[in-house]
Amino acid sequence: MEFNAIYVIVAREFKKFVRERSRLVSAIARPLVWLFLVGAGMSRLVPPVDGVSYMQFIFPGILGMTILFSS
């Protein structure tokens, strides 16, 4: 397997991603919107369970969702 070829493709795609400002902004803004708007709204309705707030509960899911849907 040619790891050099894989590296070149990944580097090229990363450069394209960084150059496209709209994709970069949406990749950063979407998880923040989920965390602060949805998380803050739901945290008022859901009481903490065993000392874990809803924001702490939802954070790993938002992180996973961001990784899954941005790739």
mmCIF file of the C-alpha atoms, coordinates in Angstrom:
data_MODEL
# 
_entry.id   MODEL 
# 
loop_
_atom_site.group_PDB 
_atom_site.id 
_atom_site.type_symbol 
_atom_site.label_atom_id 
_atom_site.label_alt_id 
_atom_site.label_comp_id 
_atom_site.label_asym_id 
_atom_site.label_entity_id 
_atom_site.label_seq_id 
_atom_site.pdbx_PDB_ins_code 
_atom_site.Cartn_x 
_atom_site.Cartn_y 
_atom_site.Cartn_z 
_atom_site.occupancy 
_atom_site.B_iso_or_equiv 
_atom_site.pdbx_formal_charge 
_atom_site.auth_seq_id 
_atom_site.auth_comp_id 
_atom_site.auth_asym_id 
_atom_site.auth_atom_id 
_atom_site.pdbx_PDB_model_num 
ATOM 1  C CA . MET A 1 1  ? 0.000   0.000  0.000  1.00 0.00 ? 1  MET A CA 1 
ATOM 2  C CA . GLU A 1 2  ? 1.311   3.409  -0.935 1.00 0.00 ? 2  GLU A CA 1 
ATOM 3  C CA . PHE A 1 3  ? 1.148   5.575  2.174  1.00 0.00 ? 3  PHE A CA 1 
ATOM 4  C CA . ASN A 1 4  ? 2.780   8.451  0.315  1.00 0.00 ? 4  ASN A CA 1 
ATOM 5  C CA . ALA A 1 5  ? -0.125  8.519  -2.140 1.00 0.00 ? 5  ALA A CA 1 
ATOM 6  C CA . ILE A 1 6  ? -2.635  8.515  0.722  1.00 0.00 ? 6  ILE A CA 1 
ATOM 7  C CA . TYR A 1 7  ? -0.774  11.363 2.421  1.00 0.00 ? 7  TYR A CA 1 
ATOM 8  C CA . VAL A 1 8  ? -0.804  13.415 -0.791 1.00 0.00 ? 8  VAL A CA 1 
ATOM 9  C CA . ILE A 1 9  ? -4.555  12.926 -1.232 1.00 0.00 ? 9  ILE A CA 1 
ATOM 10 C CA . VAL A 1 10 ? -5.299  13.809 2.401  1.00 0.00 ? 10 VAL A CA 1 
ATOM 11 C CA . ALA A 1 11 ? -3.080  16.904 2.213  1.00 0.00 ? 11 ALA A CA 1 
ATOM 12 C CA . ARG A 1 12 ? -4.767  18.036 -1.018 1.00 0.00 ? 12 ARG A CA 1 
ATOM 13 C CA . GLU A 1 13 ? -8.263  17.571 0.420  1.00 0.00 ? 13 GLU A CA 1 
ATOM 14 C CA . PHE A 1 14 ? -7.309  19.416 3.619  1.00 0.00 ? 14 PHE A CA 1 
ATOM 15 C CA . LYS A 1 15 ? -5.992  22.363 1.602  1.00 0.00 ? 15 LYS A CA 1 
ATOM 16 C CA . LYS A 1 16 ? -9.234  22.471 -0.396 1.00 0.00 ? 16 LYS A CA 1 
ATOM 17 C CA . PHE A 1 17 ? -11.254 22.324 2.819  1.00 0.00 ? 17 PHE A CA 1 
ATOM 18 C CA . VAL A 1 18 ? -9.349  25.217 4.405  1.00 0.00 ? 18 VAL A CA 1 
ATOM 19 C CA . ARG A 1 19 ? -9.604  27.350 1.253  1.00 0.00 ? 19 ARG A CA 1 
ATOM 20 C CA . GLU A 1 20 ? -13.384 27.019 1.092  1.00 0.00 ? 20 GLU A CA 1 
ATOM 21 C CA . ARG A 1 21 ? -14.410 29.451 3.815  1.00 0.00 ? 21 ARG A CA 1 
ATOM 22 C CA . SER A 1 22 ? -18.075 28.441 3.800  1.00 0.00 ? 22 SER A CA 1 
ATOM 23 C CA . ARG A 1 23 ? -17.265 24.799 4.564  1.00 0.00 ? 23 ARG A CA 1 
ATOM 24 C CA . LEU A 1 24 ? -14.807 25.831 7.241  1.00 0.00 ? 24 LEU A CA 1 
ATOM 25 C CA . VAL A 1 25 ? -17.272 28.189 8.906  1.00 0.00 ? 25 VAL A CA 1 
ATOM 26 C CA . SER A 1 26 ? -20.118 25.675 8.779  1.00 0.00 ? 26 SER A CA 1 
ATOM 27 C CA . ALA A 1 27 ? -17.889 22.924 10.180 1.00 0.00 ? 27 ALA A CA 1 
ATOM 28 C CA . ILE A 1 28 ? -17.204 25.130 13.193 1.00 0.00 ? 28 ILE A CA 1 
ATOM 29 C CA . ALA A 1 29 ? -20.604 26.826 13.533 1.00 0.00 ? 29 ALA A CA 1 
ATOM 30 C CA . ARG A 1 30 ? -22.895 23.780 13.269 1.00 0.00 ? 30 ARG A CA 1 
ATOM 31 C CA . PRO A 1 31 ? -21.577 21.980 16.371 1.00 0.00 ? 31 PRO A CA 1 
ATOM 32 C CA . LEU A 1 32 ? -21.583 25.232 18.332 1.00 0.00 ? 32 LEU A CA 1 
ATOM 33 C CA . VAL A 1 33 ? -25.210 25.871 17.382 1.00 0.00 ? 33 VAL A CA 1 
ATOM 34 C CA . TRP A 1 34 ? -26.163 22.358 18.484 1.00 0.00 ? 34 TRP A CA 1 
ATOM 35 C CA . LEU A 1 35 ? -24.266 22.712 21.727 1.00 0.00 ? 35 LEU A CA 1 
ATOM 36 C CA . PHE A 1 36 ? -25.387 26.170 22.752 1.00 0.00 ? 36 PHE A CA 1 
ATOM 37 C CA . LEU A 1 37 ? -28.889 26.457 21.305 1.00 0.00 ? 37 LEU A CA 1 
ATOM 38 C CA . VAL A 1 38 ? -30.198 22.912 21.493 1.00 0.00 ? 38 VAL A CA 1 
ATOM 39 C CA . GLY A 1 39 ? -28.115 21.953 24.510 1.00 0.00 ? 39 GLY A CA 1 
ATOM 40 C CA . ALA A 1 40 ? -28.988 25.070 26.466 1.00 0.00 ? 40 ALA A CA 1 
ATOM 41 C CA . GLY A 1 41 ? -32.663 24.756 25.579 1.00 0.00 ? 41 GLY A CA 1 
ATOM 42 C CA . MET A 1 42 ? -32.885 21.111 26.563 1.00 0.00 ? 42 MET A CA 1 
ATOM 43 C CA . SER A 1 43 ? -30.806 21.558 29.713 1.00 0.00 ? 43 SER A CA 1 
ATOM 44 C CA . ARG A 1 44 ? -33.622 23.680 31.123 1.00 0.00 ? 44 ARG A CA 1 
ATOM 45 C CA . LEU A 1 45 ? -36.021 20.771 30.666 1.00 0.00 ? 45 LEU A CA 1 
ATOM 46 C CA . VAL A 1 46 ? -33.755 17.895 31.712 1.00 0.00 ? 46 VAL A CA 1 
ATOM 47 C CA . PRO A 1 47 ? -32.438 17.920 35.290 1.00 0.00 ? 47 PRO A CA 1 
ATOM 48 C CA . PRO A 1 48 ? -28.864 16.749 35.998 1.00 0.00 ? 48 PRO A CA 1 
ATOM 49 C CA . VAL A 1 49 ? -28.536 12.999 36.576 1.00 0.00 ? 49 VAL A CA 1 
ATOM 50 C CA . ASP A 1 50 ? -25.772 11.801 38.921 1.00 0.00 ? 50 ASP A CA 1 
ATOM 51 C CA . GLY A 1 51 ? -24.091 15.202 38.696 1.00 0.00 ? 51 GLY A CA 1 
ATOM 52 C CA . VAL A 1 52 ? -23.932 15.171 34.869 1.00 0.00 ? 52 VAL A CA 1 
ATOM 53 C CA . SER A 1 53 ? -25.644 18.081 33.177 1.00 0.00 ? 53 SER A CA 1 
ATOM 54 C CA . TYR A 1 54 ? -27.364 17.754 29.830 1.00 0.00 ? 54 TYR A CA 1 
ATOM 55 C CA . MET A 1 55 ? -24.617 19.827 28.180 1.00 0.00 ? 55 MET A CA 1 
ATOM 56 C CA . GLN A 1 56 ? -21.994 17.365 29.422 1.00 0.00 ? 56 GLN A CA 1 
ATOM 57 C CA . PHE A 1 57 ? -24.147 14.475 28.235 1.00 0.00 ? 57 PHE A CA 1 
ATOM 58 C CA . ILE A 1 58 ? -24.767 15.865 24.748 1.00 0.00 ? 58 ILE A CA 1 
ATOM 59 C CA . PHE A 1 59 ? -21.164 16.971 24.039 1.00 0.00 ? 59 PHE A CA 1 
ATOM 60 C CA . PRO A 1 60 ? -19.725 13.544 23.020 1.00 0.00 ? 60 PRO A CA 1 
ATOM 61 C CA . GLY A 1 61 ? -22.717 12.962 20.746 1.00 0.00 ? 61 GLY A CA 1 
ATOM 62 C CA . ILE A 1 62 ? -22.250 16.301 19.035 1.00 0.00 ? 62 ILE A CA 1 
ATOM 63 C CA . LEU A 1 63 ? -18.557 15.573 18.618 1.00 0.00 ? 63 LEU A CA 1 
ATOM 64 C CA . GLY A 1 64 ? -19.350 12.195 17.051 1.00 0.00 ? 64 GLY A CA 1 
ATOM 65 C CA . MET A 1 65 ? -22.032 13.707 14.819 1.00 0.00 ? 65 MET A CA 1 
ATOM 66 C CA . THR A 1 66 ? -19.599 16.352 13.604 1.00 0.00 ? 66 THR A CA 1 
ATOM 67 C CA . ILE A 1 67 ? -16.926 13.792 12.774 1.00 0.00 ? 67 ILE A CA 1 
ATOM 68 C CA . LEU A 1 68 ? -19.406 11.476 11.063 1.00 0.00 ? 68 LEU A CA 1 
ATOM 69 C CA . PHE A 1 69 ? -21.183 14.037 8.907  1.00 0.00 ? 69 PHE A CA 1 
ATOM 70 C CA . SER A 1 70 ? -18.221 16.238 7.985  1.00 0.00 ? 70 SER A CA 1 
ATOM 71 C CA . SER A 1 71 ? -16.177 13.415 6.494  1.00 0.00 ? 71 SER A CA 1 
# 
